[in-house]
Short mmCIF file of C-alpha atoms in Angstrom, two decimals:
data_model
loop_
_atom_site.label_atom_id
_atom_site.label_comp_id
_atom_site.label_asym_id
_atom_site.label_seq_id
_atom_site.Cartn_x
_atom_site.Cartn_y
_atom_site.Cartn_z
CA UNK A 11 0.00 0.00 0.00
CA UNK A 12 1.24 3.53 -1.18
CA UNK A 13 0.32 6.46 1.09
CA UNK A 14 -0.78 9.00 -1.55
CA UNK A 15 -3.27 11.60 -2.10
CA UNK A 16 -6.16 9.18 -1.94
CA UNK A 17 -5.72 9.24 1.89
CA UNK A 18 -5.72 13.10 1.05
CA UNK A 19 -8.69 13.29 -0.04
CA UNK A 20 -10.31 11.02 2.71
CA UNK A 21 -8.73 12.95 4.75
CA UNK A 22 -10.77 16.07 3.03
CA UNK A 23 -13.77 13.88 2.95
CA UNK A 24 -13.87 12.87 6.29
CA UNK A 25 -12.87 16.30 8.11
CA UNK A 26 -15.98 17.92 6.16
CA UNK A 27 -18.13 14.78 7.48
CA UNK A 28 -17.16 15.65 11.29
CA UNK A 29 -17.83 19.28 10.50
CA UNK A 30 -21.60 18.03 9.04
CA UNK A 31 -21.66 16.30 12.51
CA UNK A 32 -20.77 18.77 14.94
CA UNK A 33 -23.03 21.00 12.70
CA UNK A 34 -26.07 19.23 12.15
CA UNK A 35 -26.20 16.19 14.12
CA UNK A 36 -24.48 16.58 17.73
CA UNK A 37 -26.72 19.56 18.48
CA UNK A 38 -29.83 17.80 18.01
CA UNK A 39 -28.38 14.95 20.15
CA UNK A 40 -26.81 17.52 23.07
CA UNK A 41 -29.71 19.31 23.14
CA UNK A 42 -32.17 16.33 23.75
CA UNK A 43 -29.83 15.20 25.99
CA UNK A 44 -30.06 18.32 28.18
CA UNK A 45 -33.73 18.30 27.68
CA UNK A 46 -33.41 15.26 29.38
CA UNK A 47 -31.35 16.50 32.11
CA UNK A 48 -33.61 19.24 32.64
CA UNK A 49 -36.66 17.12 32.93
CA UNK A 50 -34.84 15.15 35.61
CA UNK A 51 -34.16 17.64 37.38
CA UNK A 52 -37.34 18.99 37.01
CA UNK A 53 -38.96 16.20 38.36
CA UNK A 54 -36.18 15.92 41.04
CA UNK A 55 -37.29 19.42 42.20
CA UNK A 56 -40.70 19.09 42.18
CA UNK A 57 -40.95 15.62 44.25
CA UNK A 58 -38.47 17.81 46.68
CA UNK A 59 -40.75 20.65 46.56
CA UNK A 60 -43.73 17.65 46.94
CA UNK A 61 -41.59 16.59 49.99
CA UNK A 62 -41.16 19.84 51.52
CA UNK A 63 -45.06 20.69 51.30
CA UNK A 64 -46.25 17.31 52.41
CA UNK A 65 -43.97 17.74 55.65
CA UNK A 66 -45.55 21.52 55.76
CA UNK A 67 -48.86 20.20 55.23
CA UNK A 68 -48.36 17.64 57.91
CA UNK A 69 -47.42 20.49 60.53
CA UNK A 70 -50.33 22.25 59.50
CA UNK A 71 -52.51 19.05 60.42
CA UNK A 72 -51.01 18.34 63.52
CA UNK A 73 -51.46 22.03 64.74
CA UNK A 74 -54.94 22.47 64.01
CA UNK A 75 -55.61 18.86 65.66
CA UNK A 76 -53.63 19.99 68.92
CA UNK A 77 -55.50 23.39 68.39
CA UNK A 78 -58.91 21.39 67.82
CA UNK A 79 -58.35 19.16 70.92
CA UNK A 80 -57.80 22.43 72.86
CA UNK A 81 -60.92 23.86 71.97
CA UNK A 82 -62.64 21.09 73.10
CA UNK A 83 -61.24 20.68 76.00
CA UNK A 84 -62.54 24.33 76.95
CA UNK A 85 -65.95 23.76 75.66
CA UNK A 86 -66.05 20.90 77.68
CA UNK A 87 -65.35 22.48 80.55
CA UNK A 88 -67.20 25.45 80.14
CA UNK A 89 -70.03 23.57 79.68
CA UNK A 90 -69.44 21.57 82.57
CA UNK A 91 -69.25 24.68 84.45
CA UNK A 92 -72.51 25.97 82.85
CA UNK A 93 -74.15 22.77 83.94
CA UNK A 94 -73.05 23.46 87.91
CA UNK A 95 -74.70 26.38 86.87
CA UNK A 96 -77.27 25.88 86.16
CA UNK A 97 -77.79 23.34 88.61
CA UNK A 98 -76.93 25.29 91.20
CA UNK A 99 -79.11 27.79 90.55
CA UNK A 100 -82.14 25.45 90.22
CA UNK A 101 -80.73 23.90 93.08
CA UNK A 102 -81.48 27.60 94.83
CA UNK A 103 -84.94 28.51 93.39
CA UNK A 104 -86.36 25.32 94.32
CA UNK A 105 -85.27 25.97 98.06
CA UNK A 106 -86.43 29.76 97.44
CA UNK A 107 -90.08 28.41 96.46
CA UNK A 108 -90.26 25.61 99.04
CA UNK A 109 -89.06 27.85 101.55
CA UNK A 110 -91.60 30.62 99.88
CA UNK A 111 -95.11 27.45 99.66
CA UNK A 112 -93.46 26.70 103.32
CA UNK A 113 -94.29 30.25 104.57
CA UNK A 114 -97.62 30.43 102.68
CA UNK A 115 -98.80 27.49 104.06
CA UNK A 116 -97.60 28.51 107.66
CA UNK A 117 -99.36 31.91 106.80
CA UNK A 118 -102.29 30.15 105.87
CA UNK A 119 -102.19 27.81 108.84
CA UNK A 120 -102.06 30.92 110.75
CA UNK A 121 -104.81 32.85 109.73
CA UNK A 122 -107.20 29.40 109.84
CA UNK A 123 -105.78 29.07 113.38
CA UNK A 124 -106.95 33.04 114.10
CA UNK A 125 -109.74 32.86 112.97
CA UNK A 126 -110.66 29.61 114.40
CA UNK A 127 -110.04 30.93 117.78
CA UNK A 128 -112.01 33.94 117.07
CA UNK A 129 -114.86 31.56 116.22
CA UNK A 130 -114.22 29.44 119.11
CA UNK A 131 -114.16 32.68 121.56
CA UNK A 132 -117.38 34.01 120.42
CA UNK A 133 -118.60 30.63 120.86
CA UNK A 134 -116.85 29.86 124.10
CA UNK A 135 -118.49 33.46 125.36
CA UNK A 136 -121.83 32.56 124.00
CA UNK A 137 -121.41 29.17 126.13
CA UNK A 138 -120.45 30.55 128.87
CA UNK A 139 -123.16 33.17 129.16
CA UNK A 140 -125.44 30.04 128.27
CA UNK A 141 -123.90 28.32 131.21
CA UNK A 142 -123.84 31.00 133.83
CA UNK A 143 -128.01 32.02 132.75
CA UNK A 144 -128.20 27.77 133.65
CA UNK A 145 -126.55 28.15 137.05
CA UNK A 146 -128.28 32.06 137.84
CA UNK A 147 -130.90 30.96 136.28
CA UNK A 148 -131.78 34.34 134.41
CA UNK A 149 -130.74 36.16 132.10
CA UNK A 150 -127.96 37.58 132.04
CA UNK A 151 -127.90 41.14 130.34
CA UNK A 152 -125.81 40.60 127.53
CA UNK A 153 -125.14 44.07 127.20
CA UNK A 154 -123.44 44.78 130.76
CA UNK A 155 -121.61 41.26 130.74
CA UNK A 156 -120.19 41.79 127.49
CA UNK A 157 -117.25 42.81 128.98
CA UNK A 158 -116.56 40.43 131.24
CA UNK A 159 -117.59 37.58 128.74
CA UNK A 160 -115.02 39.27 126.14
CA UNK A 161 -112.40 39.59 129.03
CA UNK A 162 -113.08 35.81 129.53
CA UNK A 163 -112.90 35.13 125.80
CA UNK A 164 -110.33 36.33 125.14
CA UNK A 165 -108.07 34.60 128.12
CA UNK A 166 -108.85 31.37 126.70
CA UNK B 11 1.17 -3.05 -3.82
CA UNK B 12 -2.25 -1.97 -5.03
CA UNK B 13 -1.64 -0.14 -7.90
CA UNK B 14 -4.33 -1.02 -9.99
CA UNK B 15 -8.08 -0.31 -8.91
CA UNK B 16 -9.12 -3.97 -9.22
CA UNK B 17 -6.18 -4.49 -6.68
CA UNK B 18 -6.98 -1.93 -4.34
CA UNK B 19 -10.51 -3.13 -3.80
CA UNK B 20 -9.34 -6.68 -3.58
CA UNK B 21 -6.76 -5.28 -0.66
CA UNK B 22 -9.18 -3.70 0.85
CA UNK B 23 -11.84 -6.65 0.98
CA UNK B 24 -9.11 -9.11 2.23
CA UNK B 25 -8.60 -9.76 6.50
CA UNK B 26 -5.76 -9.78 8.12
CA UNK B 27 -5.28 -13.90 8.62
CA UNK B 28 -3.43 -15.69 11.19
CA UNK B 29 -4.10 -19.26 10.44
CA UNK B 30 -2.27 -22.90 9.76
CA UNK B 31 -1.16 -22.96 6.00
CA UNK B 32 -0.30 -26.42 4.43
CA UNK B 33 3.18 -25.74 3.89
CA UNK B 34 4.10 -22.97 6.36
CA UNK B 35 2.68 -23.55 8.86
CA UNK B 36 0.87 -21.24 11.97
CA UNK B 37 1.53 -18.19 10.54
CA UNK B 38 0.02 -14.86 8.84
CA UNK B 39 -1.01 -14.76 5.55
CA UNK B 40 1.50 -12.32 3.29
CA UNK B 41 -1.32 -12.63 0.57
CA UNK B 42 -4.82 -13.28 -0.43
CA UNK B 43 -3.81 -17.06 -1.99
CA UNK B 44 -2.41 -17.83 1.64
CA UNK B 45 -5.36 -17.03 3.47
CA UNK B 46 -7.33 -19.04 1.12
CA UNK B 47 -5.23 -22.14 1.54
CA UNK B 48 -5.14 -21.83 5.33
CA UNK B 49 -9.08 -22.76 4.78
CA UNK B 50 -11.33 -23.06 8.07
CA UNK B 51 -8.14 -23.14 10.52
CA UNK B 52 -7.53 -19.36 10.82
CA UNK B 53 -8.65 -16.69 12.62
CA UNK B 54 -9.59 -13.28 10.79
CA UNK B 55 -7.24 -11.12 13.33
CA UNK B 56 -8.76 -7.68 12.33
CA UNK B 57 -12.03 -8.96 12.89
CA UNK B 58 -11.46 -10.48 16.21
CA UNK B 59 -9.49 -7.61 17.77
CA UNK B 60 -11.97 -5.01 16.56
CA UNK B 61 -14.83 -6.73 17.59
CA UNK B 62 -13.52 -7.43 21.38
CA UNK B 63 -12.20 -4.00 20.93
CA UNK B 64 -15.91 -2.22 20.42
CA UNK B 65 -17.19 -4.73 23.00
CA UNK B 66 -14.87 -3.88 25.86
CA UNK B 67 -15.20 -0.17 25.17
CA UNK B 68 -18.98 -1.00 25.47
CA UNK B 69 -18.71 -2.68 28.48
CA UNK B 70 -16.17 -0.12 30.05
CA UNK B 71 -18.19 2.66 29.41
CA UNK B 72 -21.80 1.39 30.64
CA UNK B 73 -19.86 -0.03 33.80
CA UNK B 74 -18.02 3.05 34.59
CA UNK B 75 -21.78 4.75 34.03
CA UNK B 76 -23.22 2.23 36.34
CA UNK B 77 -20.51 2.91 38.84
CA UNK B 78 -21.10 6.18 39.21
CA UNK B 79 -24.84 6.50 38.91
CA UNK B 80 -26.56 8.60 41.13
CA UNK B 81 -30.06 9.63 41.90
CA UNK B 82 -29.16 12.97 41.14
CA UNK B 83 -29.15 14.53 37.74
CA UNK B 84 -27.46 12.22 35.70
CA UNK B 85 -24.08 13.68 33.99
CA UNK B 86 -23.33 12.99 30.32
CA UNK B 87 -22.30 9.76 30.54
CA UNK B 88 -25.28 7.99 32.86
CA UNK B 89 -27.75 10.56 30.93
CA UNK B 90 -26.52 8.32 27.74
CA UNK B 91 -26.43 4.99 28.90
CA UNK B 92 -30.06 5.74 30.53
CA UNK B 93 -31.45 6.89 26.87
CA UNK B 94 -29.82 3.68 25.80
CA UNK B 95 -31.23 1.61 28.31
CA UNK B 96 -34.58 3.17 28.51
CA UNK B 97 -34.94 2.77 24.40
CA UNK B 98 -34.11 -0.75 24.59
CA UNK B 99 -36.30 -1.42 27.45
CA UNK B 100 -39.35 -0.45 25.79
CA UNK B 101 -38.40 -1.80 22.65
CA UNK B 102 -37.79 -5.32 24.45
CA UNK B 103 -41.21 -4.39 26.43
CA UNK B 104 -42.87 -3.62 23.77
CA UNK B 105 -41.93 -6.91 21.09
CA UNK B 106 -41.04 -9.49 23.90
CA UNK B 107 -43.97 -11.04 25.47
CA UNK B 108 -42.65 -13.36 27.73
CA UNK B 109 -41.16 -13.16 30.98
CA UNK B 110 -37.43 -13.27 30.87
CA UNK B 111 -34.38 -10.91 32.44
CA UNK B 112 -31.88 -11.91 29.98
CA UNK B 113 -33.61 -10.38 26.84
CA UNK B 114 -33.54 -6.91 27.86
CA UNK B 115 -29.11 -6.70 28.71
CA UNK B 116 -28.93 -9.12 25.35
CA UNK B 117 -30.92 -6.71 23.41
CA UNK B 118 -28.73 -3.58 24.88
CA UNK B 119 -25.27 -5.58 23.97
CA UNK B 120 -26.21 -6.53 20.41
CA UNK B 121 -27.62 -3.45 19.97
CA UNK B 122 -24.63 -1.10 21.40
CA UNK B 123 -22.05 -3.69 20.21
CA UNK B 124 -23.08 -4.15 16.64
CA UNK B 125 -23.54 -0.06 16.77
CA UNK B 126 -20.11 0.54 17.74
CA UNK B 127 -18.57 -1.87 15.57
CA UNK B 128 -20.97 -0.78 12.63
CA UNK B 129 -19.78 2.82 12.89
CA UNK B 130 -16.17 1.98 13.00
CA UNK B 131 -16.78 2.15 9.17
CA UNK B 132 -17.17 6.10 9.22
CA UNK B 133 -13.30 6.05 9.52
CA UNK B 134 -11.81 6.69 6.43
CA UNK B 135 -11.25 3.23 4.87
CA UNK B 136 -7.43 4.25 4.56
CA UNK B 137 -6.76 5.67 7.54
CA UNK B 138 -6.50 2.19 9.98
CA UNK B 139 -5.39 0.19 7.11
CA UNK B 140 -2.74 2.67 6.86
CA UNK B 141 -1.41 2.35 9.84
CA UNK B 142 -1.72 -0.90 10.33
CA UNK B 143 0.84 -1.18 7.36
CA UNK B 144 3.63 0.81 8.98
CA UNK B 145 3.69 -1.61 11.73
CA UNK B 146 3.56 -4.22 9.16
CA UNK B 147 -0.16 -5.37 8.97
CA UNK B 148 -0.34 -6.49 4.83
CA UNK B 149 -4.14 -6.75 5.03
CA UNK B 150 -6.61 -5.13 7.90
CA UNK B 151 -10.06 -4.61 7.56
CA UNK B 152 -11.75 -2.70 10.37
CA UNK B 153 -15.50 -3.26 11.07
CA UNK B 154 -16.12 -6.65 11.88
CA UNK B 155 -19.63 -6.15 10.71
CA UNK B 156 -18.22 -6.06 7.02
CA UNK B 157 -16.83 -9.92 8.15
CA UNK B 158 -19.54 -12.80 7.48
CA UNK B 159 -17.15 -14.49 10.59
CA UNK B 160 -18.33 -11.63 12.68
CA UNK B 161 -21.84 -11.41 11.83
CA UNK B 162 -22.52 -15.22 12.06
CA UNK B 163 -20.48 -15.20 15.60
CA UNK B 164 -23.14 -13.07 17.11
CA UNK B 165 -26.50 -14.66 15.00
CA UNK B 166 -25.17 -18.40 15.87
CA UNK B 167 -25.18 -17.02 19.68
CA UNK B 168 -28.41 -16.03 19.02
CA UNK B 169 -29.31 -19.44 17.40
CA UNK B 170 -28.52 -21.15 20.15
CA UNK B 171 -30.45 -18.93 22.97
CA UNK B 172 -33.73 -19.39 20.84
CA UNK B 173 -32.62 -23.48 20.42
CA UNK B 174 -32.04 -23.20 24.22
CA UNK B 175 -35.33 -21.14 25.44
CA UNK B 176 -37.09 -23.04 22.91
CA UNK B 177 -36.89 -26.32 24.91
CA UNK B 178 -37.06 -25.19 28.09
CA UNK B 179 -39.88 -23.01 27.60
CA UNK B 180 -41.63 -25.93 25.58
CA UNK B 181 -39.69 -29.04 27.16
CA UNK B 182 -37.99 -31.37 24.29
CA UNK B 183 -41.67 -33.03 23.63
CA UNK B 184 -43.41 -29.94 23.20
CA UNK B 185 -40.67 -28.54 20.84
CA UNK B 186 -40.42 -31.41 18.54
CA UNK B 187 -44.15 -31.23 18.42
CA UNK B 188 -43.58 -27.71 17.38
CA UNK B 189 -41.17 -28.70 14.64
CA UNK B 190 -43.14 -31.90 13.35
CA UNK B 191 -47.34 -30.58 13.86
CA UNK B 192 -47.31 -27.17 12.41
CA UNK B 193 -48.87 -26.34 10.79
CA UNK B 194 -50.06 -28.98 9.15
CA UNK B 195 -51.51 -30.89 12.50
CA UNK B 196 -51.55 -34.21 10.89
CA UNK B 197 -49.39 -37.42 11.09
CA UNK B 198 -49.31 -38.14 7.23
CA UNK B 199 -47.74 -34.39 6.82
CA UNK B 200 -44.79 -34.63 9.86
CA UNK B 201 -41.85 -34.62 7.35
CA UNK B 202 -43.03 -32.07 5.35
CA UNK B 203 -44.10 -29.75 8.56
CA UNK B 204 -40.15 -30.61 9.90
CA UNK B 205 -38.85 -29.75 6.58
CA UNK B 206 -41.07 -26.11 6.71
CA UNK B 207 -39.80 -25.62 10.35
CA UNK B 208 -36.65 -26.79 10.70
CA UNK B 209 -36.11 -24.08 7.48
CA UNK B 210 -38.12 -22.00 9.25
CA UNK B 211 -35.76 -22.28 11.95
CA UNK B 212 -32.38 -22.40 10.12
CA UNK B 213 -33.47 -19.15 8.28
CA UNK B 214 -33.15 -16.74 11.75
CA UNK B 215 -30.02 -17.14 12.33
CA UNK B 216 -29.20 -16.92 8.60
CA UNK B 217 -31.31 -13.87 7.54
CA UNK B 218 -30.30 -12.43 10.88
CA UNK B 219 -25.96 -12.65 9.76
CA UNK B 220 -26.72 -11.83 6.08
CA UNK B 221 -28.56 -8.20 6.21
CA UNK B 222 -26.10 -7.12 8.56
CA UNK B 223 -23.37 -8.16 6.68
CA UNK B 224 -24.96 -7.78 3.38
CA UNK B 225 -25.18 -4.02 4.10
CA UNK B 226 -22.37 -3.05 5.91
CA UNK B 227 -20.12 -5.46 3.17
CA UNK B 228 -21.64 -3.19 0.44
CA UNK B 229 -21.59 -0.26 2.21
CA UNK B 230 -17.67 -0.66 2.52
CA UNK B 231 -17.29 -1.21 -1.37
CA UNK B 232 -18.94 1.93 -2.62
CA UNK B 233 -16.73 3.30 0.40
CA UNK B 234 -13.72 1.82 -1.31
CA UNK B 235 -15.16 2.35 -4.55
CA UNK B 236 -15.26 6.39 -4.06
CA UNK B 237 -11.58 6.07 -2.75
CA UNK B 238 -10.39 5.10 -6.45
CA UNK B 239 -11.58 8.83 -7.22
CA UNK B 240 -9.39 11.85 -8.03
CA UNK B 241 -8.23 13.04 -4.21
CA UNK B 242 -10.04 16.20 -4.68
CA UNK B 243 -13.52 14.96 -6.12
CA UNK B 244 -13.81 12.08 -3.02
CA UNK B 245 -15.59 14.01 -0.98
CA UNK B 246 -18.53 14.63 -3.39
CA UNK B 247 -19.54 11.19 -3.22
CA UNK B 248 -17.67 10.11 -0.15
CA UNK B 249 -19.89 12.97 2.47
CA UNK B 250 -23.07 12.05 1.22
CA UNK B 251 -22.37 8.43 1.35
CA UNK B 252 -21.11 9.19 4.94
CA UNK B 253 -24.11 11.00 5.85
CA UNK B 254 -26.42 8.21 4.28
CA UNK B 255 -24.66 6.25 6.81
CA UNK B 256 -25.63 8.19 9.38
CA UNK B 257 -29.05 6.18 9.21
CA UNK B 258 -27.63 3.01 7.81
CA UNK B 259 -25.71 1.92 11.01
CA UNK B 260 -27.97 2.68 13.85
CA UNK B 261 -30.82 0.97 11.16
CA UNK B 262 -28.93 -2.15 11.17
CA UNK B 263 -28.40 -2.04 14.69
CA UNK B 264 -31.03 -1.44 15.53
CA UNK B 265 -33.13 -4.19 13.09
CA UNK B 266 -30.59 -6.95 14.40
CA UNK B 267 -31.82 -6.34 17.93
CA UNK B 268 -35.33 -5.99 17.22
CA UNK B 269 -34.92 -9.51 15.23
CA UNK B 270 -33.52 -10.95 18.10
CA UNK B 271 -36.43 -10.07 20.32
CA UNK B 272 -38.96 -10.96 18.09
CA UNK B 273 -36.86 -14.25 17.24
CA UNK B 274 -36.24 -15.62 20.99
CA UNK B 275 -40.14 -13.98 22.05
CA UNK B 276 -41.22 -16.63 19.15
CA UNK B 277 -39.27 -19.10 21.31
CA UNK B 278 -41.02 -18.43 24.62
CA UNK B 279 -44.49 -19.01 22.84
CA UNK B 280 -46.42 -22.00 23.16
CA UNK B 281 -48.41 -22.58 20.73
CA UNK B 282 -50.87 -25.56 22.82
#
């Protein structure tokens, strides 16, 4: 084998076919390479970025439980509270109206007691001026006795 | 010593042979007659070294990818290999029905390997050759692709995964059955169905070496062809041919994997 120009002009031949390459067919292959690359790292980014809001989102959560659980707890008790309340305070108006039908009744009581003893003195005087006509045997003038009956009446 | 154009194509076309000659010997043929006593005892040398040469670099670079892949971004080298792997995948996904780990790596081998080897014919067809002289080389033909002894080395691999699959998929009874029922399911007609298959059968390994070698063997003459040209009207012919090539390789390499699939898929099938 002779080296001679036919190796010069595969040489020519082959140096314009890497220039055709680097011109027209690494770019295309680069660039869908980096497209590549950027799409990983796209998706690298946003399952970080998933990451990062699913731990935020998780906070959140456990913050408004704890919050939640708090509120409860105070409605709880405030209601419990309200219920001594209320309680209580029924507790107090039912002694404040059987204390208040207690005194009626005693009022009541009272006033029948009164006004049987009035009764029973007008009677008792009527008796005993009945009685003490038996044993003078007249009458007695109602009119001057009165007195004395009412006197006598009214000690019983 | 290739002065005249028939010669220089003929130089071109013959391998560099190390083989036993009938009267000299283990040793490498100085000419075309040698290598064509030395008969099936020889080893193309070119073909060999370039082949284990494409296939190592293959292997070097996916490992050193593997090695270093990260989660991360990928860099260059891992973003490559991943294309590669991820286009293979779904080919092998895609065309390969049955359930099998080894198909998808043997699909990415054959497919980066013939590739690499395939596109060692960009290289001006001097250049290596060339070199190779100076150290002393009388023949050397670079792309193992252009070598029937190449091509048939990986298709008779391939033979004998589908012969291989084929039985244990199908056990020995349910492949003969194969070869001997179909598709004429009849006893009268079991010679001419194992005739059909066994054709059939011979043809994929066959079909697979030839279009691979057909083209890239062709592809090398019109390279060699446009070489006999004045030095400064070779690149007229020589950068389009180039560019066509640009399609031509990754085509083949990419029709002998798809072959393969489809080829050892067929030999996961049962047909009863």
């Amino acid at each position: 084998m002779n080296i001679n120009l036919t190796l010069f002009g595969q040489t020519i031949a082959f140096a314009i076919f890497v220039w055709f390459c680097m011109k027209y067919v690494w770019p295309p292959l680069t660039q869908a390479m980096q497209e590549r690359q950027k799409k990983i790292a796209e998706g690298l980014d946003a399952a970080g970025r998933a990451q990062q809001d699913l731990k935020l989102a998780q906070e959140k959560v456990s913050n408004t439980l704890r919050e939640s659980r708090e509120q409860a707890t105070q409605i709880i008790e405030q209601a419990n509270k309200q219920a001594n309340a209320i309680i209580e305070d029924a507790k107090q108006q039912a002694q404040a109206e059987g204390e208040r039908l207690i005194a009626g009744a005693k009022a009541e009581i009272e006033q029948e007691v009164n006004r049987a003893r009035v009764e029973l003195r007008t009677q008792v005087a009527a008796l005993a001026i009945l009685g003490a006509e038996k044993i003078l045997e007249s009458k007695v003038d109602t009119k001057a006795h009165n007195k004395l009956v009412e006197k006598l009446a009214s000690q019983l | 010593m290739a002065n005249t154009p028939v010669e220089y194509i003929q130089h071109h076309l013959q391998n560099l042979v190390f083989g036993a000659h009938p009267e000299k010997g283990w040793i490498v043929a100085q000419t075309a007659e040698e290598a064509g006593q030395m008969g099936f005892w020889s080893i193309n040398l070119d073909t060999l070294g370039w082949s284990i040469a494409m296939g190592v670099l293959f292997l070097w670079l996916f490992r050193k990818a593997a090695l270093t892949a990260s989660t991360k971004v990928p860099g260059p080298l891992q973003n490559l290999a991943e294309m590669c792997i991820e286009f293979v995948e779904g080919m092998v996904r895609d065309t390969f029905h049955g359930r099998n780990p080894l198909i998808a790596p043997l699909a990415l081998t054959i497919f980066v390997w013939v590739f690499l080897m395939n596109s060692l014919k960009w290289i001006p067809v001097d250049f290596i050759p060339g070199l190779a002289h100076l150290f002393g080389a009388p023949y050397f033909k670079i792309v193992p692709t252009a070598d029937p002894n190449g091509t048939f080395g990986i298709s008779i691999g391939v033979f004998i995964l589908i012969i291989y699959y084929s039985i244990k998929v199908k056990g020995v009874g349910g492949f003969t059955k194969e070869l001997s029922l179909t598709p004429f399911n009849h006893w009268a007609l079991i010679p001419f169905n194992l005739f059909l298959e066994i054709l059939g059968l011979l043809t994929k390994p066959l079909t697979l070496a030839l279009r691979l070698f057909g083209n890239m063997y062709a592809g090398e003459v019109v390279f060699i062809l446009i070489a006999l040209l004045p030095f400064w009207a070779q690149w007229t012919l020589n950068l389009p041919w180039a560019i066509f090539h640009l399609l031509v390789i990754p085509l083949q390499a990419f029709i002998f994997m798809v072959l393969t699939i489809v080829y050892l898929s067929s030999a996961h099938e049962d047909h009863h």
